[in-house]
PDB file of C-alpha atoms in Angstrom:
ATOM      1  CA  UNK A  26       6.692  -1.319  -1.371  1.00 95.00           C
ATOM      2  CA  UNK A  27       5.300  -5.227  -1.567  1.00 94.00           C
ATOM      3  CA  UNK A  28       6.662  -7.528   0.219  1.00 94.00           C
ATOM      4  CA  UNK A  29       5.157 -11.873  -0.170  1.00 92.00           C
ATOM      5  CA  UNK A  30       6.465 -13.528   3.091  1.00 90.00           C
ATOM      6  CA  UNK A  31       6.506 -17.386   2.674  1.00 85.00           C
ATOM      7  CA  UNK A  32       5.012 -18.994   5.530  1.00 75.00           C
ATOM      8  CA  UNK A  33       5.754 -21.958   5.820  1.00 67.00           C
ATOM      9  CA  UNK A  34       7.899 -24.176   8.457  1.00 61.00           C
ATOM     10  CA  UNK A  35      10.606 -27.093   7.340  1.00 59.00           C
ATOM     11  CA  UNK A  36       8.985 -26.935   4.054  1.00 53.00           C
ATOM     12  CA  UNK A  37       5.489 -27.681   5.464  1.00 54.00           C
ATOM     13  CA  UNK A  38       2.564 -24.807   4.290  1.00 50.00           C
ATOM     14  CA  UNK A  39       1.763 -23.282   7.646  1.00 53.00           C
ATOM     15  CA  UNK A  40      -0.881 -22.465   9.022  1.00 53.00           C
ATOM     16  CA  UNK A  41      -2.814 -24.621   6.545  1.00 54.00           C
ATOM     17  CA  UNK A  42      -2.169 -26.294   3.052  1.00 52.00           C
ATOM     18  CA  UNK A  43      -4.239 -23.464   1.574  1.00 61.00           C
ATOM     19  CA  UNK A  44      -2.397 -20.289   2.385  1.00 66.00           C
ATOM     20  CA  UNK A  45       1.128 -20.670   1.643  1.00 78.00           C
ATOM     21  CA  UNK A  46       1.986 -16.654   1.985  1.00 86.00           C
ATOM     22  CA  UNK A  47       1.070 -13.872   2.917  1.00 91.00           C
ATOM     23  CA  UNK A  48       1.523 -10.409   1.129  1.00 94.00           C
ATOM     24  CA  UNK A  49       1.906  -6.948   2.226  1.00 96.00           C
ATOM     25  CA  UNK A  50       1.368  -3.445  -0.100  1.00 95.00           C
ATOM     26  CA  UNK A  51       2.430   0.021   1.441  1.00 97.00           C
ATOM     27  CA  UNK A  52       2.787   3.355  -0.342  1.00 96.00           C
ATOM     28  CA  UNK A  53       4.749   6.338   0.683  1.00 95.00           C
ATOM     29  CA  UNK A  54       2.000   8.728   2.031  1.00 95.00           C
ATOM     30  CA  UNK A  55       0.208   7.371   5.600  1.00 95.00           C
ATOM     31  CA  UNK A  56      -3.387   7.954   4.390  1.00 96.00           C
ATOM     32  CA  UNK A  57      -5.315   6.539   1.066  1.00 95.00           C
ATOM     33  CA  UNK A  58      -6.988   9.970  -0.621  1.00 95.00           C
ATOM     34  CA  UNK A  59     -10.060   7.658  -1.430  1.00 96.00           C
ATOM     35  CA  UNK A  60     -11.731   7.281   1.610  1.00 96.00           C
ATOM     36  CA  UNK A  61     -14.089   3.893   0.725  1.00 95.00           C
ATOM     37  CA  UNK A  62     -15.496   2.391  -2.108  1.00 93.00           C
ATOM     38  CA  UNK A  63     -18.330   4.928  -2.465  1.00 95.00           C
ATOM     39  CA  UNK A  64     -15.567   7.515  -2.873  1.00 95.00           C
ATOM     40  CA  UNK A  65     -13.610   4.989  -5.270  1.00 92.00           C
ATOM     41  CA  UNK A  66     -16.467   4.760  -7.673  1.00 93.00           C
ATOM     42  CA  UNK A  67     -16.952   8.412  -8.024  1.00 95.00           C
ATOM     43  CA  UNK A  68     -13.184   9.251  -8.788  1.00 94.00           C
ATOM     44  CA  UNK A  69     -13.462   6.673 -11.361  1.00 91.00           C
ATOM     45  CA  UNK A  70     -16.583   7.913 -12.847  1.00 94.00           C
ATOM     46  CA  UNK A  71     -15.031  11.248 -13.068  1.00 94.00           C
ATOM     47  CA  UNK A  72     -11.169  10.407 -14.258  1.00 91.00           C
ATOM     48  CA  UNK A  73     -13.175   8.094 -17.343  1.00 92.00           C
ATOM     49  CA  UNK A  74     -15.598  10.655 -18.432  1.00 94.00           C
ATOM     50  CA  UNK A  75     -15.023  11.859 -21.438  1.00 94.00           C
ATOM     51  CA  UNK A  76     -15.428  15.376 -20.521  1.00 94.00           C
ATOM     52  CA  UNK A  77     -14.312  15.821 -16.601  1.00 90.00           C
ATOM     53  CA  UNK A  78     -16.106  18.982 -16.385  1.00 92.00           C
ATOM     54  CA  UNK A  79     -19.311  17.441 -17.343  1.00 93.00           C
ATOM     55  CA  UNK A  80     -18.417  14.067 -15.705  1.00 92.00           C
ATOM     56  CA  UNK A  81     -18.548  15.980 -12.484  1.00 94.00           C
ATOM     57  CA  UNK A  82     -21.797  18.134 -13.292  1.00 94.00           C
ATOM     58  CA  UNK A  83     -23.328  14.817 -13.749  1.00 93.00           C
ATOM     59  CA  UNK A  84     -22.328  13.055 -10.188  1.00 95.00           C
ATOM     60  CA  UNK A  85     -25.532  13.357  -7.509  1.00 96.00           C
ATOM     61  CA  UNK A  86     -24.339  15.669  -5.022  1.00 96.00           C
ATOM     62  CA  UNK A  87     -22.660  13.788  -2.716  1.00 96.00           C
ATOM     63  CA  UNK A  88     -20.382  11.994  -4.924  1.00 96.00           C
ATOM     64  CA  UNK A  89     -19.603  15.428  -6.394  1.00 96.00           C
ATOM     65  CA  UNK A  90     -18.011  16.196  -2.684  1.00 96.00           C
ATOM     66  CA  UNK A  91     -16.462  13.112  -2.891  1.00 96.00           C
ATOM     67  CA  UNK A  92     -14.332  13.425  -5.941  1.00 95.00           C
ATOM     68  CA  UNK A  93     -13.238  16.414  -5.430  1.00 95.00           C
ATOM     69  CA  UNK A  94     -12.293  15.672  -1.577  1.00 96.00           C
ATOM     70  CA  UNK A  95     -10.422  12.881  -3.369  1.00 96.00           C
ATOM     71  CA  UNK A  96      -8.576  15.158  -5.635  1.00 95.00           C
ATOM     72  CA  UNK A  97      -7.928  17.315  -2.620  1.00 96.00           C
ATOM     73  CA  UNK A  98      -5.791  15.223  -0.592  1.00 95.00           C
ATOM     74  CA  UNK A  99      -4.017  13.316  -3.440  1.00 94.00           C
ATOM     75  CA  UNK A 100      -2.828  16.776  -4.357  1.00 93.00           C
ATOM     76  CA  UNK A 101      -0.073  16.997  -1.307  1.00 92.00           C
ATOM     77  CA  UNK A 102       0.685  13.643  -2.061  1.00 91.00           C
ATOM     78  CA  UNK A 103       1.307  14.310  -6.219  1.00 89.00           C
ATOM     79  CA  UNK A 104       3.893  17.087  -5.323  1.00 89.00           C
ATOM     80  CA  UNK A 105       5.632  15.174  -2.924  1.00 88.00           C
ATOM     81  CA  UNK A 106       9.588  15.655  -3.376  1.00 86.00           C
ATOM     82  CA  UNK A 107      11.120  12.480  -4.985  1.00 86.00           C
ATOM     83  CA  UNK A 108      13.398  10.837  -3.081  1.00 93.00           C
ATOM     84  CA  UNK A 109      15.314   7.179  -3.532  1.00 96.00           C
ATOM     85  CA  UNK A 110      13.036   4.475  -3.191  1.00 96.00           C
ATOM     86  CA  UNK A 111      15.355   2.772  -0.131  1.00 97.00           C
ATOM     87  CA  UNK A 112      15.213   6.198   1.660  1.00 97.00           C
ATOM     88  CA  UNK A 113      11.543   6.460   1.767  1.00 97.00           C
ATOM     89  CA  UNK A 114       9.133   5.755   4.548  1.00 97.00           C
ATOM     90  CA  UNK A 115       5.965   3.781   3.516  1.00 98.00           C
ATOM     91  CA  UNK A 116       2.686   2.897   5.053  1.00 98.00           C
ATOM     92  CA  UNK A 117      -0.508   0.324   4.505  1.00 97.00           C
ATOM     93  CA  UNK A 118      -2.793   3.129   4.224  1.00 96.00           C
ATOM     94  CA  UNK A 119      -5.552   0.147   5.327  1.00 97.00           C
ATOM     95  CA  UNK A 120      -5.864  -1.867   8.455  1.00 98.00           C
ATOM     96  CA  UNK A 121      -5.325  -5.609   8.673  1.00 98.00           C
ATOM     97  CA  UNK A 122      -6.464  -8.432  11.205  1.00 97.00           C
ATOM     98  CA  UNK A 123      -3.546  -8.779  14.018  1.00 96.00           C
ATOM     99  CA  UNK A 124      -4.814 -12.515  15.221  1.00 94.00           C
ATOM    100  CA  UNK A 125      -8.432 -12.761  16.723  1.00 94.00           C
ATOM    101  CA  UNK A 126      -8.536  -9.708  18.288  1.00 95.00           C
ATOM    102  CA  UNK A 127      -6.360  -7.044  17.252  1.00 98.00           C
ATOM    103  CA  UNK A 128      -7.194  -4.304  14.110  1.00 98.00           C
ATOM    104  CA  UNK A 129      -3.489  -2.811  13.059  1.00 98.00           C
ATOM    105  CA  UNK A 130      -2.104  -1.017   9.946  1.00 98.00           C
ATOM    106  CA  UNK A 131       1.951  -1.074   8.736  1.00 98.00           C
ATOM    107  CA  UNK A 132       4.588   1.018   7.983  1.00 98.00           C
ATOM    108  CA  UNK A 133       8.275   0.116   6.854  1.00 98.00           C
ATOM    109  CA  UNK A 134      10.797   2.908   8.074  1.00 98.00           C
ATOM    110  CA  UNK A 135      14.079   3.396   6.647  1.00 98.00           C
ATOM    111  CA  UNK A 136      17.482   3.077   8.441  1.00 98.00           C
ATOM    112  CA  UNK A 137      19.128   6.673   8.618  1.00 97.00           C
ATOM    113  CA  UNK A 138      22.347   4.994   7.041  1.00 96.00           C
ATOM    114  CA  UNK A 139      20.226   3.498   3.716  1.00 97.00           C
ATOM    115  CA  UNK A 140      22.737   4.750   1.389  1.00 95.00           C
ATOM    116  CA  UNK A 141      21.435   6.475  -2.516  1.00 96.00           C
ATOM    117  CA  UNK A 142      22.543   8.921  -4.676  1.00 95.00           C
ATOM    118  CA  UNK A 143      21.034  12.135  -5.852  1.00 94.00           C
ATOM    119  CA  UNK A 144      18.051  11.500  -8.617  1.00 94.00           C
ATOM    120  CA  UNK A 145      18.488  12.202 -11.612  1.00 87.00           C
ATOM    121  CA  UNK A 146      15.198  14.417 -12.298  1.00 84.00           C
ATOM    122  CA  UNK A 147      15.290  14.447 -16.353  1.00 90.00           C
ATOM    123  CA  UNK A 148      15.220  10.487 -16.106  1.00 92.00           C
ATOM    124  CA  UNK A 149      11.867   9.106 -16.272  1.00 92.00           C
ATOM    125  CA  UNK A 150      13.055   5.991 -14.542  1.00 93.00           C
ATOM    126  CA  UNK A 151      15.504   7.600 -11.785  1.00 94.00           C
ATOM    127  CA  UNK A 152      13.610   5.579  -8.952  1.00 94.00           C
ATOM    128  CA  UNK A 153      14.586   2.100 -10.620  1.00 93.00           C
ATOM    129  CA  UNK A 154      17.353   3.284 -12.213  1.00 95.00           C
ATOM    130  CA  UNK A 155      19.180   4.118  -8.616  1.00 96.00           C
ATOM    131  CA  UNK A 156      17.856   1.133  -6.729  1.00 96.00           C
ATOM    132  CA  UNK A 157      19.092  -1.054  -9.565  1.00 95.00           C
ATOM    133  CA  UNK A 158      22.306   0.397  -8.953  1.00 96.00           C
ATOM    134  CA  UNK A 159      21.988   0.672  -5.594  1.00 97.00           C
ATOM    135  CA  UNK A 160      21.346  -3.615  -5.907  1.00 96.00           C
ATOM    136  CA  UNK A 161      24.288  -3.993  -8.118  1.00 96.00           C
ATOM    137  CA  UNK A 162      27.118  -1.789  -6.742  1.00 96.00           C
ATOM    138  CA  UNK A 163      26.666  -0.778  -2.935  1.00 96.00           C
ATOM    139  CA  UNK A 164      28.316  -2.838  -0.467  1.00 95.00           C
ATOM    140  CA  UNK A 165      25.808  -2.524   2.412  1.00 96.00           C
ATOM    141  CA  UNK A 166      22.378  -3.000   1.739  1.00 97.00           C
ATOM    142  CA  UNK A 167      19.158  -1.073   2.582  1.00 98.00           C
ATOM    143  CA  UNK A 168      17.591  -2.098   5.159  1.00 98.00           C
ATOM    144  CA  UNK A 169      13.423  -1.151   7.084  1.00 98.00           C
ATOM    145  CA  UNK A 170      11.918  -1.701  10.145  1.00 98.00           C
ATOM    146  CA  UNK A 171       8.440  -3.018   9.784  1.00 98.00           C
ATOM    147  CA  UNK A 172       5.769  -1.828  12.372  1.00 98.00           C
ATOM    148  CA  UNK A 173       2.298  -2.244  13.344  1.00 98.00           C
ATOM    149  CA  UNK A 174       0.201   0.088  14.810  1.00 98.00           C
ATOM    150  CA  UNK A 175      -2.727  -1.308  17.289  1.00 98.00           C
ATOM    151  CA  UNK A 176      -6.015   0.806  16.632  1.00 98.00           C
ATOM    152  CA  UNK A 177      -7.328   2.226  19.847  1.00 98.00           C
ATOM    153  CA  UNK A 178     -10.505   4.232  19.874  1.00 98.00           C
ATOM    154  CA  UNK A 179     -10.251   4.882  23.749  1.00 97.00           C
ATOM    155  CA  UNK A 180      -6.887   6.765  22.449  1.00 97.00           C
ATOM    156  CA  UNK A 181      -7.454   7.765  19.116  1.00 98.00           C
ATOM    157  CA  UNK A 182      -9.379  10.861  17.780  1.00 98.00           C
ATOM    158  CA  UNK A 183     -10.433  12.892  15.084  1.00 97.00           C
ATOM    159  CA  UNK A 184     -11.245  16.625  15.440  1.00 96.00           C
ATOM    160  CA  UNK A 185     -10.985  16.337  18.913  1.00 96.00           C
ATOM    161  CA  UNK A 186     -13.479  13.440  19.187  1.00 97.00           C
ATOM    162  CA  UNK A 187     -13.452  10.200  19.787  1.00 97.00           C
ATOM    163  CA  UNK A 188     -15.099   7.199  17.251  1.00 98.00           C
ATOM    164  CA  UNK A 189     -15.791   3.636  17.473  1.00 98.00           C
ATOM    165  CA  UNK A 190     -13.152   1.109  15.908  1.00 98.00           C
ATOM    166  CA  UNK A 191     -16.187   0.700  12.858  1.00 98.00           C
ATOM    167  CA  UNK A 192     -15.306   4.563  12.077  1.00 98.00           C
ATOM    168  CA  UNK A 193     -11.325   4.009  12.012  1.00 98.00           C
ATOM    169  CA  UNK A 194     -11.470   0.739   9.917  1.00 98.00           C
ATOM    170  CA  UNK A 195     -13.884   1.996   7.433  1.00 97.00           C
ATOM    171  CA  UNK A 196     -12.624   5.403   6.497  1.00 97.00           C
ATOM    172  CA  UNK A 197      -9.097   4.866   4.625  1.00 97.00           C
ATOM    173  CA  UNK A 198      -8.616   9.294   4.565  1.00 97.00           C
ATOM    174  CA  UNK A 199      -8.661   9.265   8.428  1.00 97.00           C
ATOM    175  CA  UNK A 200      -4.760   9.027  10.026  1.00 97.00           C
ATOM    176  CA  UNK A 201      -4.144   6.930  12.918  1.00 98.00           C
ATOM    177  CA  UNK A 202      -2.001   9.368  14.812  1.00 97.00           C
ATOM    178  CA  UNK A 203       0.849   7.935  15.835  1.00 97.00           C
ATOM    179  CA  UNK A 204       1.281  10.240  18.959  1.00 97.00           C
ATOM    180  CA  UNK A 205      -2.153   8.031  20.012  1.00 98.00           C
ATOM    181  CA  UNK A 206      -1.518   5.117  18.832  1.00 98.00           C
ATOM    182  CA  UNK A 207       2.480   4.327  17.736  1.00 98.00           C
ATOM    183  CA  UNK A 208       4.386   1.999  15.630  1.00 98.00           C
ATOM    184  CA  UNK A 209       5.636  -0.823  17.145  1.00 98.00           C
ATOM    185  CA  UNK A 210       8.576  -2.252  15.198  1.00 98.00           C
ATOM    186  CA  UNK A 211       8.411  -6.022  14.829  1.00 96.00           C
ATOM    187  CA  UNK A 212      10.723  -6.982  12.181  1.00 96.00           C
ATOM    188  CA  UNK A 213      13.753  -6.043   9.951  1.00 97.00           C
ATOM    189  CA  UNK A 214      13.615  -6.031   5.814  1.00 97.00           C
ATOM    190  CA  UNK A 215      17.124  -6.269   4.232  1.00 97.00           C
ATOM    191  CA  UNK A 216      17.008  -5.746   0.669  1.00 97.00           C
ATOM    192  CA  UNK A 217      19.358  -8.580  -1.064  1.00 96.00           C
ATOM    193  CA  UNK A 218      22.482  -7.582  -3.546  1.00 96.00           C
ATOM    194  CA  UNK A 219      22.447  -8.342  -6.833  1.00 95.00           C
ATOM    195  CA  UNK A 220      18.900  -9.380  -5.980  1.00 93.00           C
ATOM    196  CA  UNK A 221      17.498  -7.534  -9.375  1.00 91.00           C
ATOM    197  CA  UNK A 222      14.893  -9.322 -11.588  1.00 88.00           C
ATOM    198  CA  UNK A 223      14.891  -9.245 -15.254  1.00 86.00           C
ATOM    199  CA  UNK A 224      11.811  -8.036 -17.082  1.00 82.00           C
ATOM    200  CA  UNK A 225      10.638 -11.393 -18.198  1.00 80.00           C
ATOM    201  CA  UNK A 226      10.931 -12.295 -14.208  1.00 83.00           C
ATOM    202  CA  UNK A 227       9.211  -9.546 -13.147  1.00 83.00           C
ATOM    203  CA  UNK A 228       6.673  -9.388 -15.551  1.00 81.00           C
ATOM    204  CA  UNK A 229       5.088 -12.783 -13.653  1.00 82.00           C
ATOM    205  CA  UNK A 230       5.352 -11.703 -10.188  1.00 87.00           C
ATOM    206  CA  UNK A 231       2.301  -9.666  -8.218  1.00 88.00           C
ATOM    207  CA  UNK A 232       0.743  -9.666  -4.776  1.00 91.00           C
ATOM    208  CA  UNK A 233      -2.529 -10.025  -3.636  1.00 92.00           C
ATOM    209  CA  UNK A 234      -3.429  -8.926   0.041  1.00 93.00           C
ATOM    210  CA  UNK A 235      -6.670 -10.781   0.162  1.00 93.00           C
ATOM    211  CA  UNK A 236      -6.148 -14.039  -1.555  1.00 91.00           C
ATOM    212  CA  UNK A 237      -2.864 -14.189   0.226  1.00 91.00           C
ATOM    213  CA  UNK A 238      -3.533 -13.751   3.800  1.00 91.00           C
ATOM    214  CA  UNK A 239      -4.442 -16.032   6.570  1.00 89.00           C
ATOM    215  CA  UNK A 240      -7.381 -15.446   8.649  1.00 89.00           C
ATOM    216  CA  UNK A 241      -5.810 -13.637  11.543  1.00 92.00           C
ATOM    217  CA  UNK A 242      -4.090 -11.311   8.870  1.00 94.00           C
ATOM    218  CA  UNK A 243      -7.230 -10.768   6.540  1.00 95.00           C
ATOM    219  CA  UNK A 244      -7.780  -6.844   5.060  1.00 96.00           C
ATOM    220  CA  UNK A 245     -10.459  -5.089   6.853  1.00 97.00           C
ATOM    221  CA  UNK A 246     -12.283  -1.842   5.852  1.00 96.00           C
ATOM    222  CA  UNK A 247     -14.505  -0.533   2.853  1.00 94.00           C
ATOM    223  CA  UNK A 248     -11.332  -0.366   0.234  1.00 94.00           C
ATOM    224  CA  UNK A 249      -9.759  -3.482   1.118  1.00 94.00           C
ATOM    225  CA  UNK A 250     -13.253  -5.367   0.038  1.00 92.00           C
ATOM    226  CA  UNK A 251     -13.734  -3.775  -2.989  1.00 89.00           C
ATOM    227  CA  UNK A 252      -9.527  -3.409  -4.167  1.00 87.00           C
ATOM    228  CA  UNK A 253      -9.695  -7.636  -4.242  1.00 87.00           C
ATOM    229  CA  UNK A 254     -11.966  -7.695  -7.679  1.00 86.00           C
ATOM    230  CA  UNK A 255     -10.099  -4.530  -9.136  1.00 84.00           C
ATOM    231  CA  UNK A 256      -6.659  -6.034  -8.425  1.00 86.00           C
ATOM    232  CA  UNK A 257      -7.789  -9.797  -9.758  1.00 89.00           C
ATOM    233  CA  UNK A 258      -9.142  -8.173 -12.790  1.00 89.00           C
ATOM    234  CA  UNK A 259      -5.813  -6.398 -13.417  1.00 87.00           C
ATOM    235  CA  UNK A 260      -3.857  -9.390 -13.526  1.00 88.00           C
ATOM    236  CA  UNK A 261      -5.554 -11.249 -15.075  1.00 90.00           C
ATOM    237  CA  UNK A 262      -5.490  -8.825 -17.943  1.00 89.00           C
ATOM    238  CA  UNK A 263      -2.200  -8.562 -17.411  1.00 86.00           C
ATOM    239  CA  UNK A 264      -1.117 -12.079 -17.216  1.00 85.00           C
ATOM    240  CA  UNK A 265      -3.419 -12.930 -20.729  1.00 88.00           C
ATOM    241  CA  UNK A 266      -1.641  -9.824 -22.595  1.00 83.00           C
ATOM    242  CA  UNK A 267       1.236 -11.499 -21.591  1.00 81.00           C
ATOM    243  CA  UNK A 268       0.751 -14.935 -22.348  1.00 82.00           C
ATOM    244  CA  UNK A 269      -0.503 -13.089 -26.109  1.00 84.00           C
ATOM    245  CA  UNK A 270       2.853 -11.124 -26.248  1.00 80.00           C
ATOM    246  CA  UNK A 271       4.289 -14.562 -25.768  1.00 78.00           C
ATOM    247  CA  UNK A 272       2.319 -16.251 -28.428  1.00 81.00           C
ATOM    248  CA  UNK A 273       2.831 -13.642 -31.036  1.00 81.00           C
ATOM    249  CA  UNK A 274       6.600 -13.822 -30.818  1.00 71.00           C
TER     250      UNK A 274
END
């Protein structure tokens, strides 16, 4: 789920001229399998090798634990059971400035009367096929109730133990458990009918958590500073194959 809220008030950019929104990405597991960018650079090493089995032979030792650590936990998530995108529960995986103070992460929950039907599992496309439909034909919309959960080392632990906030920020595997530290629910999302975009439409839309944040909302943590360059990269690729595809017709 990604969700661009405009910020802005009576037309005027607020808080300044320069940021004029500010994005939000979640995915529908609570932790990130790749812990930090060290981790991030060895799964990538290993997924492009040629050969994985040698790929991984040739990774010093500890980047050899931290592939397969990767693969490890995005296993649960792989074999999740599908389930319609407006009945799933997501999460920011990452933490986030909360103003000048405050570290917190998000999560968007689902309201227990989000209607769906059953997907089809032959159809490669059964999660946009149903929301599309869901969009076009149902007469009450989905709706989510967006959280944020406040890191607090004196509360939090792992194994028992307690870290500093560095440790919690940095590590992207590590849960926030939300018996220690809960989800406070601070806003509503209502999905809008008939609200589908066409290809052409949707082809030119992205988000960017970094370059669209303000400085009390900026991406903290090992993953968030090195997804910025991987994500501009991406669409820029994107938005030049594009603009080729465009030429060529």
């Amino acid at each position: 789920m990604s969700v661009a809220v405009n910020l802005s008030r009576d037309g005027t950019a607020f808080p300044s001229a320069d940021v004029r929104r500010q994005d939000f990405s979640l995915q529908n597991a609570s932790i990130l399998p790749i812990n930090d960018s060290s981790a991030f650079l060895a799964i990538i090493k290993l997924l492009t090798a040629s050969n994985p089995a040698v790929g991984l032979w040739k990774l010093p030792f500890k980047d050899k634990l931290r592939a397969l650590r990767t693969l490890a936990l995005l296993q649960p998530q792989a074999h999740q059971t599908i389930q319609p995108y407006q009945q799933l529960r997501y999460w920011s995986n990452v933490p986030f400035r909360h103003g000048p103070n405050d570290v917190v992460k998000y999560s968007a929950t689902p309201l227990p009367d989000n209607a769906a039907r059953p997907l089809q599992k032959t159809n490669p496309n059964a999660l946009q096929d149903e929301l599309v439909r869901h969009l076009q034909e149902d007469a009450k919309m989905s709706r989510f109730d967006f959280g944020v959960q406040f890191l607090d080392p004196d509360r939090m632990t792992y194994w028992g133990k307690h870290y500093d906030a560095n440790f919690w920020i940095e590590n992207a595997s590590v849960k926030w458990n939300e018996a220690e530290a809960p989800f406070h629910t601070i806003a509503r999302l209502s999905l809008l009918a008939k609200s589908h975009l066409q290809p052409n439409e949707a082809k030119s839309t992205y988000f960017d958590v970094t370059g669209n944040s303000t400085p009390d909302s900026t991406p903290l943590g090992s993953i968030n500073r090195a997804r910025w360059y991987g994500e501009v990269a991406s669409r820029k690729a994107r938005m030049l194959g594009q603009q080729l595809e465009q030429k060529a017709a």
